[in-house]
Tab-separated table of C-alpha atoms in Angstrom:
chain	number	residue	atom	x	y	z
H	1	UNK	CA	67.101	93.329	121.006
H	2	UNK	CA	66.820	93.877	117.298
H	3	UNK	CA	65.469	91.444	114.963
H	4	UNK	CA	68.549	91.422	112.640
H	5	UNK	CA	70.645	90.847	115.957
H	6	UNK	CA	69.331	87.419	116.349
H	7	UNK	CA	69.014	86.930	112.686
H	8	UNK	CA	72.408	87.187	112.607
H	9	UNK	CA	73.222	85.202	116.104
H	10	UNK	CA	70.972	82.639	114.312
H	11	UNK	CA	73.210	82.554	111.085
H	12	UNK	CA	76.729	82.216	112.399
H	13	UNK	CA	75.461	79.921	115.538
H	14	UNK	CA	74.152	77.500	112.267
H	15	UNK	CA	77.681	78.065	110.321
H	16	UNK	CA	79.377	77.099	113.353
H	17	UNK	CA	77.281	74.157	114.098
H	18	UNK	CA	76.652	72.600	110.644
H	19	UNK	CA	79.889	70.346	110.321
H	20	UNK	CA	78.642	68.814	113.522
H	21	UNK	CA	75.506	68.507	113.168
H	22	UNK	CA	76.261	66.809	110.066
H	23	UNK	CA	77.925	64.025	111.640
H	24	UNK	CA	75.572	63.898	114.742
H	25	UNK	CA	72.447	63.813	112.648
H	26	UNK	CA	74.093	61.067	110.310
H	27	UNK	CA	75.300	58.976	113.253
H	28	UNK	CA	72.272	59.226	115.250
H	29	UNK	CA	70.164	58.106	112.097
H	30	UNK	CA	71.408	54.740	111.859
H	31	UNK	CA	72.172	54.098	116.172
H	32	UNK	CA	68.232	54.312	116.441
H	33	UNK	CA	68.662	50.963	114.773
H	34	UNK	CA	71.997	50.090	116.888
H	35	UNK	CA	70.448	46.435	118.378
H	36	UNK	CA	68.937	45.500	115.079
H	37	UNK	CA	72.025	46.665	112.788
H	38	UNK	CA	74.426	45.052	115.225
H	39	UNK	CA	72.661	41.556	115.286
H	40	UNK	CA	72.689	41.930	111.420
H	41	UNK	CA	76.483	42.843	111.116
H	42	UNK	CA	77.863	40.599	113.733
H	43	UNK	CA	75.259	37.972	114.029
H	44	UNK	CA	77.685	35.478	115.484
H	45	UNK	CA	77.777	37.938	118.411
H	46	UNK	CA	74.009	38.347	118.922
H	47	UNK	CA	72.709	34.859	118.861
H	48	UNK	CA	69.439	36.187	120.507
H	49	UNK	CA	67.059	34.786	123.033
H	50	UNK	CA	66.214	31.152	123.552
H	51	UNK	CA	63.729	30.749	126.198
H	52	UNK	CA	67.166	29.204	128.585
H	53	UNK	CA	68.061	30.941	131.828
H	54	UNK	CA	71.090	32.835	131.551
H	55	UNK	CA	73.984	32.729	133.522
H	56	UNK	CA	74.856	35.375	136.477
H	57	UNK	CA	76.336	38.309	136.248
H	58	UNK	CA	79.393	37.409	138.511
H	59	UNK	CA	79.670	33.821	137.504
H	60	UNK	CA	79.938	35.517	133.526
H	61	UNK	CA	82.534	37.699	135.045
H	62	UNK	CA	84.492	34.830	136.289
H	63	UNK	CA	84.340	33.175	133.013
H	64	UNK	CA	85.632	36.176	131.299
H	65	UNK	CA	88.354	36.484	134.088
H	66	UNK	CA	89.186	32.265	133.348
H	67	UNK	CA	89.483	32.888	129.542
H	68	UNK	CA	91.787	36.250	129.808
H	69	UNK	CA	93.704	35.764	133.110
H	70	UNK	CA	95.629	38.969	132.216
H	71	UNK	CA	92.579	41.055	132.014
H	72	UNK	CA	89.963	41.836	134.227
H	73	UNK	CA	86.603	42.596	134.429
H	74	UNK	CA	85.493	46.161	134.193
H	75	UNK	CA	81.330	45.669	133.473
H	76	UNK	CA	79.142	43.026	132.573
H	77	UNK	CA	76.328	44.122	129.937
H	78	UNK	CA	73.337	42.167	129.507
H	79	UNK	CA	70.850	44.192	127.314
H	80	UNK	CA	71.253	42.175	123.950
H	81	UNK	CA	69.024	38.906	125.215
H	82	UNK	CA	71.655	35.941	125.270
H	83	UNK	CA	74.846	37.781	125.030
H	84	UNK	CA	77.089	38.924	127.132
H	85	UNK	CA	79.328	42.319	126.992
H	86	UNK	CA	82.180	41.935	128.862
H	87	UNK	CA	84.031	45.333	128.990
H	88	UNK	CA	87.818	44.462	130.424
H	89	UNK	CA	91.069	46.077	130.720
H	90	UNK	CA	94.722	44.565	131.187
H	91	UNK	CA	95.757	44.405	134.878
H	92	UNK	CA	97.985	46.965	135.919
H	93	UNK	CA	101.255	44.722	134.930
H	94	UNK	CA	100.355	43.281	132.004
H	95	UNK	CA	100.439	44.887	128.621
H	96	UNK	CA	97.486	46.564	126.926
H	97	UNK	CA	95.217	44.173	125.179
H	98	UNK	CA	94.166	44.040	121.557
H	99	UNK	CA	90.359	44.320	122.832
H	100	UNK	CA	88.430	45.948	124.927
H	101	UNK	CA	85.076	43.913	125.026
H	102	UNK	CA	84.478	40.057	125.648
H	103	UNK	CA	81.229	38.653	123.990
H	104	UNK	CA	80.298	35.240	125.720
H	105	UNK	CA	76.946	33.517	125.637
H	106	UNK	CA	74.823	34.397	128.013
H	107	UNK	CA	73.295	30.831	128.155
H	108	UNK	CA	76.552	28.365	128.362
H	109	UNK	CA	79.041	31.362	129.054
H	110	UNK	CA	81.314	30.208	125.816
H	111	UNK	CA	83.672	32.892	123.664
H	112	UNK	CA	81.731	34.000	120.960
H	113	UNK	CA	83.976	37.030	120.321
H	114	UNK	CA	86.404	39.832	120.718
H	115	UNK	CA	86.330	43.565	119.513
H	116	UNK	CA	87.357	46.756	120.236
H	117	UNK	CA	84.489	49.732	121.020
H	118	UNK	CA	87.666	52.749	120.368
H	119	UNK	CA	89.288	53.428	117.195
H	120	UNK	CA	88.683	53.213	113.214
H	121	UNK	CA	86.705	49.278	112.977
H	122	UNK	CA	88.502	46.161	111.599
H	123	UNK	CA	86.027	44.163	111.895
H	124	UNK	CA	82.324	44.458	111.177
H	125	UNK	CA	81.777	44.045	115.170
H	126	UNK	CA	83.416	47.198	115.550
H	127	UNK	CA	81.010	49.216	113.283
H	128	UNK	CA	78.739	50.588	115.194
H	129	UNK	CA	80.544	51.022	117.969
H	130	UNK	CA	82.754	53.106	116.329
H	131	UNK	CA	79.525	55.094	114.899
H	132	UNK	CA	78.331	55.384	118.626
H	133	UNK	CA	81.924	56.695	119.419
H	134	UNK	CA	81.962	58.832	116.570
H	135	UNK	CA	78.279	60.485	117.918
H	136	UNK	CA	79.032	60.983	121.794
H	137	UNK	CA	82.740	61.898	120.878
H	138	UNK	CA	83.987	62.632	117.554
H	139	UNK	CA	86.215	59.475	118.497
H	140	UNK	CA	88.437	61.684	120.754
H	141	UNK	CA	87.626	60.996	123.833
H	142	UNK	CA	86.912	63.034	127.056
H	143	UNK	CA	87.212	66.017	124.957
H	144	UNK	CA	85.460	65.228	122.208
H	145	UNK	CA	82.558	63.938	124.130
H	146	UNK	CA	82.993	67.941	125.801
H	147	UNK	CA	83.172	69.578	122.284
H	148	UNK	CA	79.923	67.511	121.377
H	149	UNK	CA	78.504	68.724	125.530
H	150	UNK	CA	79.331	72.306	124.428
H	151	UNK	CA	77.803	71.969	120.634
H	152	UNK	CA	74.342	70.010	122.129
H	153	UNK	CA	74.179	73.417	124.232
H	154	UNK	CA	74.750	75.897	121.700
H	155	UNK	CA	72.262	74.135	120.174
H	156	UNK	CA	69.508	74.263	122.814
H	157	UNK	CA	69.969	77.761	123.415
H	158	UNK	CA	69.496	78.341	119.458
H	159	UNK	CA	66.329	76.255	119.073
H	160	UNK	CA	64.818	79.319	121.373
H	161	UNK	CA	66.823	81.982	118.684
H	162	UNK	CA	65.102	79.807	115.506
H	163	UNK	CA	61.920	79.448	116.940
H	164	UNK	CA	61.335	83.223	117.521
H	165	UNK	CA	62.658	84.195	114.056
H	166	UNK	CA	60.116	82.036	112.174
H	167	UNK	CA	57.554	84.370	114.428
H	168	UNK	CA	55.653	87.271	112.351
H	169	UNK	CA	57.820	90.494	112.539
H	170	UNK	CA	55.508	93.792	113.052
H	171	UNK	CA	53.671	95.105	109.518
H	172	UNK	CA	52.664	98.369	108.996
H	173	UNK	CA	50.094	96.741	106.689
H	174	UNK	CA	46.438	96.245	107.490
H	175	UNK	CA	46.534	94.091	110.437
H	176	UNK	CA	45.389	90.416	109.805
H	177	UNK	CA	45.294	87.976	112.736
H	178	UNK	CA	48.949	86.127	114.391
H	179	UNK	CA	47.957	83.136	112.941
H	180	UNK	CA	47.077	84.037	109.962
H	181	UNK	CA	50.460	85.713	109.377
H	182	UNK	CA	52.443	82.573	111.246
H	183	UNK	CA	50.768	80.059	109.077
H	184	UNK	CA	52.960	80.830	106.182
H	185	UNK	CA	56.090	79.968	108.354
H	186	UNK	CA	54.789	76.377	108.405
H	187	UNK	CA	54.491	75.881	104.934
H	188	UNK	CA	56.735	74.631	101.626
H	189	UNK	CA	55.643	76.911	99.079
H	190	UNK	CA	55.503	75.088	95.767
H	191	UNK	CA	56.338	75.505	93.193
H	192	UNK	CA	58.817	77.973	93.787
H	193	UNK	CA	62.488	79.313	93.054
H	194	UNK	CA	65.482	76.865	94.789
H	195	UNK	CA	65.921	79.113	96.976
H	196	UNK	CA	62.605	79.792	98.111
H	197	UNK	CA	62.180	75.614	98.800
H	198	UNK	CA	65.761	76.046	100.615
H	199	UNK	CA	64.441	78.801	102.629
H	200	UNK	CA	60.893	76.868	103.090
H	201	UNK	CA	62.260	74.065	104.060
H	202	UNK	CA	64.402	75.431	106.744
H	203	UNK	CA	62.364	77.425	108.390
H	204	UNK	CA	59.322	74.835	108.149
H	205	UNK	CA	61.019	72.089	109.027
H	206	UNK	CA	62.790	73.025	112.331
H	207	UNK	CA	58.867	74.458	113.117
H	208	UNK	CA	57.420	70.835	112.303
H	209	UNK	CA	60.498	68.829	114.431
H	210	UNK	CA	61.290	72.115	116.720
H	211	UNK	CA	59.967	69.915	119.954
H	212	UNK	CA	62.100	66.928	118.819
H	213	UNK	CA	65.093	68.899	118.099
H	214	UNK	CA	65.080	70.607	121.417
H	215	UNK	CA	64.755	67.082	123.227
H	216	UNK	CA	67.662	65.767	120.977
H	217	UNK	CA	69.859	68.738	122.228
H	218	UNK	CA	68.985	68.845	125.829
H	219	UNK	CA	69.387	65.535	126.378
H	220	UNK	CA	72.912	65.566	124.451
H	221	UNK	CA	74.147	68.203	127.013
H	222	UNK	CA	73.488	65.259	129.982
H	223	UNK	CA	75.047	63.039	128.107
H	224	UNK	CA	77.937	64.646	127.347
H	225	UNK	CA	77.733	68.267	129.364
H	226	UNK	CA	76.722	66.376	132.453
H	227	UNK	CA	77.683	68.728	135.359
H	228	UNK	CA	75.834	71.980	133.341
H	229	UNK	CA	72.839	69.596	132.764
H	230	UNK	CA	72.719	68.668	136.498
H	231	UNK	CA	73.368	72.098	137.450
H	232	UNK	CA	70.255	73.602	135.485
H	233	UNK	CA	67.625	70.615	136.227
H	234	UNK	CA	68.157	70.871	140.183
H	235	UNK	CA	67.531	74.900	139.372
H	236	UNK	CA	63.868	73.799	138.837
H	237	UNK	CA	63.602	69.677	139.886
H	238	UNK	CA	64.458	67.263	142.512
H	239	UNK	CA	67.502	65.457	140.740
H	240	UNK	CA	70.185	63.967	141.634
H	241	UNK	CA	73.927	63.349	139.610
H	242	UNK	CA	74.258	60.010	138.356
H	243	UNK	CA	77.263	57.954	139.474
H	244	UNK	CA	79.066	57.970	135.980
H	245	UNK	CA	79.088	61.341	136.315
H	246	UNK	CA	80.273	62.227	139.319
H	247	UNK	CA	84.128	63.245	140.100
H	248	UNK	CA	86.646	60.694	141.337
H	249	UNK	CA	86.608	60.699	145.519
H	250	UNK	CA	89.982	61.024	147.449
H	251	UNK	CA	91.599	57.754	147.974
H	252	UNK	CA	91.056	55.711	150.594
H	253	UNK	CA	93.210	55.370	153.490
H	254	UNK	CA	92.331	51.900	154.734
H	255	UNK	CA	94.121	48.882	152.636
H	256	UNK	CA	90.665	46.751	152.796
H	257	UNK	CA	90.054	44.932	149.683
H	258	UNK	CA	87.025	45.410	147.498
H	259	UNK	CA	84.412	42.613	147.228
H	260	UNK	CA	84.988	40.019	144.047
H	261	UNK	CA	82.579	39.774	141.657
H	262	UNK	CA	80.679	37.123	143.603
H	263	UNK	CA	80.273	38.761	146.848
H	264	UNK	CA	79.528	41.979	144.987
H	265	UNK	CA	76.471	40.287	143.258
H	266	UNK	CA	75.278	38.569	146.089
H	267	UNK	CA	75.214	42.277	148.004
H	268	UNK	CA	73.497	43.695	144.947
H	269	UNK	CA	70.760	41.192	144.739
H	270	UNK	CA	69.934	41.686	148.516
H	271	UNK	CA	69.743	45.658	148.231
H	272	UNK	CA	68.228	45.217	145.043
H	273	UNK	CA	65.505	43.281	146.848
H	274	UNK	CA	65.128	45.832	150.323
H	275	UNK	CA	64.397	48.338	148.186
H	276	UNK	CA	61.949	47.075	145.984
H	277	UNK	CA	59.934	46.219	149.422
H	278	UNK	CA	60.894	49.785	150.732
H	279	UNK	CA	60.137	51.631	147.300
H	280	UNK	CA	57.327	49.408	145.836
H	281	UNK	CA	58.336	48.229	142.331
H	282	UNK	CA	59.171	45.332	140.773
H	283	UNK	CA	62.002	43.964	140.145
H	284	UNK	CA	62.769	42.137	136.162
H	285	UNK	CA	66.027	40.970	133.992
H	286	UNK	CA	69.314	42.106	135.420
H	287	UNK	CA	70.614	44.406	132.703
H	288	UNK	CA	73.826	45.364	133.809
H	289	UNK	CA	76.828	45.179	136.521
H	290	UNK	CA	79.658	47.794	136.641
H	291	UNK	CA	82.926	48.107	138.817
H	292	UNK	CA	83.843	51.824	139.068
H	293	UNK	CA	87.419	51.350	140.497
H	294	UNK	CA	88.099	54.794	140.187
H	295	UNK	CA	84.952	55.759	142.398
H	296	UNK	CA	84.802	52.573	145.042
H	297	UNK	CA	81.406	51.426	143.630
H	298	UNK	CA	79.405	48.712	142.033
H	299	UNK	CA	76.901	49.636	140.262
H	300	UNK	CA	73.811	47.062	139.536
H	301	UNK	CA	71.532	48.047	137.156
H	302	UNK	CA	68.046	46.038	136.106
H	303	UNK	CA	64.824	46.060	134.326
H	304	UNK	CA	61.450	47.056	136.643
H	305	UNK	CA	58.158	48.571	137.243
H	306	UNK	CA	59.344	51.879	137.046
H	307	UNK	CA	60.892	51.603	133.691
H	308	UNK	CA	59.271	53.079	130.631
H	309	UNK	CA	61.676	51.767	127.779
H	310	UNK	CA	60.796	48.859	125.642
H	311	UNK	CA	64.007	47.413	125.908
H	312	UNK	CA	66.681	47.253	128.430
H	313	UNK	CA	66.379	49.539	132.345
H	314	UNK	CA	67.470	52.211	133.988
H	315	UNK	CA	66.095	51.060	137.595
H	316	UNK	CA	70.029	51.314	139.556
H	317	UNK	CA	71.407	50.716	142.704
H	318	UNK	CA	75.268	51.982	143.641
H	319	UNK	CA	77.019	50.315	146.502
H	320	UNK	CA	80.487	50.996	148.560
H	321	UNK	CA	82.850	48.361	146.340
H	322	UNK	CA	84.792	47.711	149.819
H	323	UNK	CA	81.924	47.874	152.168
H	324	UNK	CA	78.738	46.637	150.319
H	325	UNK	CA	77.040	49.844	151.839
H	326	UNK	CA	74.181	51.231	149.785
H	327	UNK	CA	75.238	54.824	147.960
H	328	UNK	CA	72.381	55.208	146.107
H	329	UNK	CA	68.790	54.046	144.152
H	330	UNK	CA	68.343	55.677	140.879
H	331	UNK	CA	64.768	54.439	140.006
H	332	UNK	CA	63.243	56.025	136.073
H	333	UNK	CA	60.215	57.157	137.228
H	334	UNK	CA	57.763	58.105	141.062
H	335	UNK	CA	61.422	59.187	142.540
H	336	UNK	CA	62.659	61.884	141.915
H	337	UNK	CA	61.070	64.475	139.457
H	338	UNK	CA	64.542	65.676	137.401
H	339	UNK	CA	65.076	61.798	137.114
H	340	UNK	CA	61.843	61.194	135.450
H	341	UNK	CA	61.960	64.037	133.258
H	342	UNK	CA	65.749	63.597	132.201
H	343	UNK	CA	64.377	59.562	131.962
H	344	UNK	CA	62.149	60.442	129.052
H	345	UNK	CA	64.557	62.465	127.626
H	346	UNK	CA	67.131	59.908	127.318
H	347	UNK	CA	64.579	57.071	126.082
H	348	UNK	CA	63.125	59.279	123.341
H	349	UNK	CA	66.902	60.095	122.565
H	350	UNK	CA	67.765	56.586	122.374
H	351	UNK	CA	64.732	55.371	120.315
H	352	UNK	CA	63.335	53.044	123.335
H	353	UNK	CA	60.050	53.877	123.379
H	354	UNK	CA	57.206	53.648	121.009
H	355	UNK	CA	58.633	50.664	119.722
H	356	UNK	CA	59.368	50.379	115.453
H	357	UNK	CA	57.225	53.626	114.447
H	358	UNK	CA	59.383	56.084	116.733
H	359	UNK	CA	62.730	54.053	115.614
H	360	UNK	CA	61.803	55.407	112.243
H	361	UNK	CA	60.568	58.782	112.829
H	362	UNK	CA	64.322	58.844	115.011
H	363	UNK	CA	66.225	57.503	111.834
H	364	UNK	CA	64.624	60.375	109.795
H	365	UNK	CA	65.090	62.753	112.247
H	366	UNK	CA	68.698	62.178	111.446
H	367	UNK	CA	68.478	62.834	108.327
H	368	UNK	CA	66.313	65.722	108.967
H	369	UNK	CA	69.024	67.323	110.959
H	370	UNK	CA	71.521	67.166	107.981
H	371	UNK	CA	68.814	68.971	105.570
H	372	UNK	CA	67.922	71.531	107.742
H	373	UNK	CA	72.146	71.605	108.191
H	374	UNK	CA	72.306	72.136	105.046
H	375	UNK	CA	69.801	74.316	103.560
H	376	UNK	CA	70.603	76.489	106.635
H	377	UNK	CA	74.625	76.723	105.000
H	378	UNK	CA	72.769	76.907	101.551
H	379	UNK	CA	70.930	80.079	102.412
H	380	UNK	CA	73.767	81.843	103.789
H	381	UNK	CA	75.854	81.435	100.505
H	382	UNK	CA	73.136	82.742	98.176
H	383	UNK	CA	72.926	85.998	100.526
H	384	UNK	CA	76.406	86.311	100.555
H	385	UNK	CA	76.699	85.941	97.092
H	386	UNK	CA	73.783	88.317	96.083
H	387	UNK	CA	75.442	90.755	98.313
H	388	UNK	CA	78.112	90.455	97.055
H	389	UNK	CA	76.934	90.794	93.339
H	390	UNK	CA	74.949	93.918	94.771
H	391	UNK	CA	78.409	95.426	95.903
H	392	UNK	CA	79.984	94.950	92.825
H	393	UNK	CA	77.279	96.585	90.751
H	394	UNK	CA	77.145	99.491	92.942
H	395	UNK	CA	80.527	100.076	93.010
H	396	UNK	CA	80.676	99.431	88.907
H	397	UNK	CA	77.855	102.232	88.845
H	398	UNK	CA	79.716	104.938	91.003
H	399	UNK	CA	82.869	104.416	88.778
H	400	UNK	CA	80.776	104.649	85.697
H	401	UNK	CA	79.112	108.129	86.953
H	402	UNK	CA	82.577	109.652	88.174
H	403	UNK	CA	83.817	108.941	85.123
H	404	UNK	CA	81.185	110.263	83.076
């Protein structure tokens, strides 16, 4: 295909793009900091740790369930070190509440607060969730979190288009080495006309991040483009869907009742244990415990050997909800090849590795996005406007000849 065909692929792809990659490169600059910004915004919330043993994940569920009998418990999140997330919705007869997450401490299990993770933010609690919303969504939902799938793929796909056009197109002049002629591409030429630094800096600058920027946008289509994500990886890698993503089963047909919150963590612990004997890691921190109604399943989640984050865990077991038979062991890493690949993805995505250096480089990789945004819309106005200009001078000189 033609050079000026992807040139132009290239161009309107960017146009298309740049309003959200505005916001997604803006967002994503400040949630590398999410832990740190949150404890400094709501520090009543984040009390931090304090060398006590924390209370359970089931007997913090009960507490939650005790303080807001109306509500119950949908998750309990324990990756902020002495606090307690509880996410919790109104029972099917009551009305809808005026929160959506329960902070308690993790140590005595007392209220330290209420907030909401959806809509505009009242309260500085509410902050960065509603950045995080506003970064996986567009704060609309299941279908903005699809609009975001669709632009992270787009994106991908033109990371391959921008890549080849910053290669050396074929010269007729005296031929000088590949290099030699590609070296140019990776340069800021200074000093130099606006334009030129525009143009510079685009091109340079997606060459310099170009690895980065592909990770960022692969690893947004899992997040929010799940199925296509799964799809592709088990084209090439042992991987396997995570629960979160997977459709909704048919209903039951048996009236059984699902295990309470205590039962349920009592079966988790004991499958958490069999397979750390069966699989060979070791097992750290709880990190979280989820009740997928919709799906049947609890979910147990906790920090081990085969993690690679500094902070929180991915190492996850998934058990029948009315049963307490094991579904499935999502471990980070030594399982399954797609998960330990799609693993690093999502840590370097989230900033959880590398500890405060890569936070940074993350943060200005934000930012980065947004210039290269920019300078990308930038270029495309001067060119329209010099052709422009050109088509009004050539048509001023063909009317100035036919009437001479």
């Amino acid at each position: 295909m033609h050079r000026a065909v992807w040139v132009a692929v290239h161009r309107w792809v960017g146009l298309t793009l740049a309003a959200f990659l505005v916001v997604i490169g803006l967002t994503g600059s400040m949630l590398a900091f999410m832990p740190e910004l949150n404890r400094w915004l709501a520090p009543e919330l984040f009390p931090g740790p304090r060398g006590e043993i924390e209370l359970d994940a089931a007997t913090l569920a009960g507490r939650a369930e005790s303080l807001i009998p109306r509500a119950r418990v949908m998750a309990v999140d324990l990756k902020d070190e002495g606090t307690a997330a509880i996410g919790m919705e109104a029972r099917l007869e009551d009305a809808p509440l005026d929160f959506d997450v329960l902070y308690l401490d993790a140590v005595t299990g007392a209220e330290l607060g209420r907030a909401r993770q959806s809509g505009l933010p009242t309260r500085a609690a509410e902050i960065m969730p509603f950045i995080y919303n506003l970064h996986i969504q567009l704060m609309a939902g299941d279908m903005g979190g699809r609009v975001v799938g669709f632009v992270a793929l787009i994106w991908t796909l033109d990371c391959f288009v921008a890549f080849y056009l910053t290669l050396p197109a074929r010269s007729h002049r005296p031929p000088r080495s590949f290099i030699a002629r590609w070296r140019h591409a990776w340069q800021v030429k200074v000093p130099a006309s606006g334009y030129r630094i525009n143009f510079d800096l685009h091109r340079a600058g997606g060459l310099w991040l170009w690895a980065a920027l592909l990770n960022f946008a692969w690893s947004g289509v899992y997040m929010d483009l799940n199925g296509f994500y799964t799809r592709a990886t088990q084209l090439v890698f042992d991987y396997e869907q995570p629960v979160w993503a997977r459709p909704a089963p048919l209903p039951r047909e048996d009236n059984r009742p699902l295990f309470d919150w205590k039962a349920a963590y009592e079966i988790a612990l004991q499958l958490m244990e069999n397979q750390s004997r069966e699989k060979r890691f070791s097992v750290g921190r709880p990190v979280a415990f989820y009740l997928f109604r919709d799906k049947g399943l609890y979910e147990y989640s906790i920090r081990s050997s085969r993690d690679v984050g500094d902070r929180s865990g991915r190492s996850t077991i998934d058990f029948d909800a009315y049963t307490g038979a094991l579904d499935s062991v999502s471990l980070p890493t030594g399982q399954r090849a797609g998960t330990t690949l799609t693993t690093w993805l999502v840590e370097l995505h989230m900033a959880n590795l590398f500890g405060l250096p890569y936070k940074i480089f993350v943060s200005g990789l934000g930012a980065a996005i947004v210039t290269l945004s920019v300078t990308g819309v930038y270029i495309w106005w001067k060119k329209r406007s010099a052709r422009k200009l050109h088509a009004r001078t050539t048509a001023k000189r063909l009317l100035e000849r036919f009437r001479a």
